[in-house]
Amino acid sequence: MDDFEEGSPDRTDQSYIEDEDSGSDYVPDEEKPSRHSRRGRRDRELSASVEDGREAETDEEMEDVDEDEEFAEPGALEGAQDAISEIFESSSSSEAEDTEFYTLQPAVARFERKIQRTSNEAERWDSYGPSRRRGAKRRKRGPRKPVEPSLEVQLLLGKANDAFISRNLETAEELVMKVIMANAETYAAYVLLSGILLERGQTELGIIAQMSAAHLRPNDPTVWQHCIDLILEKGRENRASFLKDAIYCYTRMVHANPKDVASRYQKAMLLSELDLKAKAAQELELLLKMLPHDPTVLKQLAEVYVDLGDIEKAKQRYRQHMTASMDPEEPPESKFTWSDVNIYVELFAYEGQYKKGIVELKSLARWLLGRESETYWDDVQEDDREWDADDYPRRIEVPRFRAGRFPKNSYGYGLPLELRIKLGIYRLRASKGDLTEAMVHFNWISPEDSGPGAKLYDYPDLFEDVADALQSKGHYVEALKFYEPLLKTDANLSSGVYTQMGMCYQKLGLVTEAENSYLTAVQNDDNNIDARVQLARIYEAQGQPEQALIYVNEVLALDQQGVGPSRRRRRRREPGSVEPAAAQIDTFIPAPVRKPSTRKRKSIRRDPEEAREAEQIQEDASKMHYIRLQTLEERMESGDEEATRQWMEAASVLTEDFRSAKAFYPAEKYMKFLGYSREARVRASKSQNAVVADMQALGDRLQATLEEALAAEESEPIPTNFRGIEFVDWLDVFLKYALCLARQGDRAGAYEMLSAADDANVFHDDKQSTFLIHICWAACALSFKDDETIANLNRWFDKEYQFVTDVYRLHAALDRLCHNTLVWYYAGPVQKFVLRQVKAMDYRFMDEETRAREFGDKGSYTSRDEHGQPIVNEAMDTALLVLYGHMLYSASSFQYGLNYYHRAHALDPTNPAIYLFLGLSYIQHGLKRQSANRHQFLVQGYHFMFEYYDNRQKFGSVREKQEAEYNMGRTYHMIGLAHLAIPHYEKTLQLSELNNNNQTIPNEASSQANENNQDFAREAAYNLQSLYAMSGNMQMAQKVTEKYLVI
């Protein structure tokens, strides 16, 4: 320090840096190194000085930092960034920026490296979970604990519960949604929301809410089980669509507890029900490893493999079970039982291997009865003498047999009756069909014994199995020996039993017995096709074409509904009781089973006298209800609520009585053989199954027979009344009842009544009646603002009354009155339908060359005259062209709409409405961004607007002139010409005042017939007020508002 000379630089000068290593104090400017080399040296020097001089970081702190850096989570970045900010704040007092940069750069670089390490670790944490060094503390994995609800959330939830208990569902839903928005992890909120939605009938949303709650407690099996119970209870009507959700819940339960065998079993059952057999097999295989040789799991696994067509794999599982059962160390519950024998042997029947099934059945039965050493019986396969009741006369003939070696009950009496019947059925179905040996087994159930204690009452299913087997092989007499005793039991026999009995009787020539059996089958099962087919054939053979045609029509109607020929599947009895080894499988989801019919069987034939008396009683009751209607009708139409209620009650009874008459609702309208020729019907029937094709051919024959019979007889007058009430009056009841239902807001009920009236053949075939029905339908749809139904009704009117101008006007009027969105007005299907109407109209005026070029087929003429010939238009219809133009205009297709407006203008050149829409179409198209020449389109548009304006001013009434003034002002307003719009708006207001004062305009050419049309004063005043306000003239805006817009 003493060596400094005078004039040496002050140590506070920023150009001087003390070099501790060399001890030099000053370096002259001319000898200083370059800036870049000096910066590198300073970096190294200051890095060491900063590291040594940082008092905030002790050795212990550095150890903590090193330990935590590797496990730092994203939140650790905040501390590093705060430290950097503190360094920059503490260094803000430096005066020279260059030295400040050099001083802070090493510290900043080190903190940036720390930030990079922690950022990388955060990404790795999010992707793979936390890493852990040796000796570090293990972090808890899995979902974190949900946030506890705050006091405010708890209060809201309490209020929501109170509202739900008070049945105030809207308030409860509003409060619970606030709870979810405040804390989306509130379990009770989702449970309550689910209850609210289910109370409203929103089943699907309610289930979703309950499952959302379950995700907040994913490891709680009771929560998932509650979801499953809810799904299976509420989803009964649409079970298939909800089963996937139930499977998902079981999957979560199995994931939370892989040892939950009950949940895994339930999941497999649902997968099987959804026809996901392969996945069900996987689950059952896993379950079988957890519960080896469990009979319940084995049985279900075998059924799944049968459905998959892999019979051999099912056999393999049972063979493994047999092998394990031979091990004496296996527990008793894992032993092979008679139930397993029954299922295993049944597998051979699926492949038609009846002889192998017989061998396996006898071998296994011998093993279970303790006679496995008598293998010589395997050589005796021509009969089943081994299982006779006594040794004599057949069993003793076997040379190696020794009487008395084994107990007698280990032979014939030791074989369970179910397996004996199966053995007889296999004998019958084997290649040669040994009826004699089969009957030896079948007689063990004593079909002739019907006294108390008979086997008939304990084994009715075995009787049915035997009878079915005999009937299928053509042994009808023997089959009836087992069918007929079933009629003496209290068992609820299926319709298939009666059908099979009828077939046996029919084959034996007992037609009356066969008819009665088929009729009973039809009465017990509305979907039994086989019995109806046979009844149709019986009645055709008996010369009763009307009765036969009834059943033909029913068969074809069932076929259209997707009902196929009967395929009976019954639950088979298993020998002995079957108890699963796994007692923990205590809850099962039963497959949907059709409940047996509880209807009382009616007598086959009704006494004619009784039928006439019942008909007279019903007719008298209907007349009384109709008289009551007439008495209450005037009060009902005047609005008396009590009279309306009583009138509707009587109308409901009458309409139900009318709809119960099958003569008015024949099945013929659903028949598929409705071609124009018999050849066409035959061609159409080739693609359908043989039964339906046969019934169609039979229907053709019956119809031809009936036509011949009608032609041969004198035509009788067609009835014009029912129950003594004219059909016209019946229609009046239907329509008025529908209007009453619509007035009460019952849309479904009103539409149902109108549909029932339209379906009745006495109304459906009468054009005036169908017109009244659809007019009433339109009135109901307008009351409901049902634009979709209005669109369908418009299509019906356009189709039935094609090329009628008033119908197209009705189309436009209905759409105008239905104050709803325009979606259905210009919807794609509606546009295509109206375009087909236009093409059909144009087809009439095209030459052959143009038709071949422009039209793929003939015009679609839908209206027909009284002779059934299509009605062809004689001229163009302006209303149809304008209607289609309006649809295109509403869909913003202005350029395409102009084509049809111009065609309409050519047909009606003085129509002001066509002028108006021509002008608006040009102007609207000119305002579009894609417009090529906006000025040209605007000029063309205003040309037609002026034509429209002049026409209205010359020929219009006061209201029509006011309309023209408003429309002109609105078009100017639309393109921003306010100074031209204001005079027209003011003129609109003046015309409104003149009309209200009953004054007329001088030189008015037309009458005041339309004075009750819409007044445009308010619309004009509102637009005028807006223009004044936007221009800053608030005084005029207020004046217009007070005068015209204040109510």
CSV table of N, CA, C and O in Angstrom, one decimal, residues 141 169 229 233-234 260 302 392 454 481 570 605 666 759 809 894 909 959 1003:
chain,number,residue,atom,x,y,z
A,141,ARG,N,-47.1,-43.4,-2.3
A,141,ARG,CA,-47.6,-43.4,-3.7
A,141,ARG,C,-49.2,-43.6,-3.6
A,141,ARG,O,-49.7,-44.0,-2.6
A,169,LEU,N,-86.3,-29.9,-6.0
A,169,LEU,CA,-85.2,-30.4,-6.7
A,169,LEU,C,-84.4,-29.4,-7.4
A,169,LEU,O,-83.2,-29.5,-7.5
A,229,ASP,N,-75.4,-51.7,-8.0
A,229,ASP,CA,-76.8,-52.0,-7.7
A,229,ASP,C,-77.7,-50.9,-8.3
A,229,ASP,O,-78.8,-51.2,-8.8
A,233,GLU,N,-80.5,-51.8,-11.2
A,233,GLU,CA,-81.9,-51.5,-10.8
A,233,GLU,C,-82.5,-50.5,-11.8
A,233,GLU,O,-83.6,-50.7,-12.2
A,234,LYS,N,-81.8,-49.4,-12.1
A,234,LYS,CA,-82.4,-48.4,-12.9
A,234,LYS,C,-82.3,-48.7,-14.4
A,234,LYS,O,-83.0,-48.1,-15.2
A,260,ASP,N,-60.6,-60.4,-4.7
A,260,ASP,CA,-62.0,-60.4,-4.6
A,260,ASP,C,-62.6,-61.3,-5.6
A,260,ASP,O,-62.9,-60.9,-6.7
A,302,ALA,N,-67.4,-73.9,-18.7
A,302,ALA,CA,-67.8,-74.8,-19.7
A,302,ALA,C,-68.9,-74.1,-20.6
A,302,ALA,O,-68.8,-74.3,-21.9
A,392,TYR,N,-80.7,-110.5,-13.4
A,392,TYR,CA,-81.4,-111.3,-14.4
A,392,TYR,C,-82.4,-110.4,-15.1
A,392,TYR,O,-83.0,-109.5,-14.6
A,454,ALA,N,-96.0,-90.1,-7.4
A,454,ALA,CA,-95.4,-90.5,-8.7
A,454,ALA,C,-94.3,-89.5,-9.1
A,454,ALA,O,-94.2,-88.4,-8.7
A,481,LYS,N,-97.0,-90.3,-24.8
A,481,LYS,CA,-97.1,-91.0,-23.5
A,481,LYS,C,-96.4,-90.2,-22.4
A,481,LYS,O,-96.7,-90.3,-21.2
A,570,ARG,N,-84.4,-74.5,-21.6
A,570,ARG,CA,-84.9,-74.7,-20.2
A,570,ARG,C,-83.7,-75.0,-19.3
A,570,ARG,O,-82.7,-75.5,-19.7
A,605,ARG,N,-112.7,-72.7,-27.1
A,605,ARG,CA,-113.8,-72.2,-28.0
A,605,ARG,C,-114.8,-71.5,-27.0
A,605,ARG,O,-115.1,-72.0,-26.0
A,666,PRO,N,-106.2,-54.5,-38.5
A,666,PRO,CA,-105.7,-55.8,-39.0
A,666,PRO,C,-104.2,-55.8,-39.2
A,666,PRO,O,-103.6,-54.7,-39.3
A,759,ASP,N,-104.5,-45.1,-37.9
A,759,ASP,CA,-104.2,-46.5,-38.1
A,759,ASP,C,-105.5,-47.3,-38.4
A,759,ASP,O,-105.4,-48.4,-39.0
A,809,ARG,N,-99.6,-23.3,-49.7
A,809,ARG,CA,-99.8,-22.1,-48.9
A,809,ARG,C,-100.0,-22.6,-47.4
A,809,ARG,O,-99.6,-21.9,-46.5
A,894,PHE,N,-78.8,-17.5,-51.2
A,894,PHE,CA,-79.5,-16.5,-51.9
A,894,PHE,C,-79.4,-16.6,-53.4
A,894,PHE,O,-80.4,-16.4,-54.1
A,909,PRO,N,-95.9,-12.1,-63.0
A,909,PRO,CA,-95.0,-10.9,-63.0
A,909,PRO,C,-95.5,-9.7,-62.2
A,909,PRO,O,-94.8,-8.7,-62.0
A,959,ARG,N,-102.4,-0.8,-44.8
A,959,ARG,CA,-101.5,-1.7,-44.2
A,959,ARG,C,-100.4,-2.1,-45.2
A,959,ARG,O,-99.2,-2.2,-44.9
A,1003,ASN,N,-106.6,8.7,-53.4
A,1003,ASN,CA,-106.4,7.9,-54.6
A,1003,ASN,C,-106.1,6.5,-54.3
A,1003,ASN,O,-105.4,5.8,-55.0
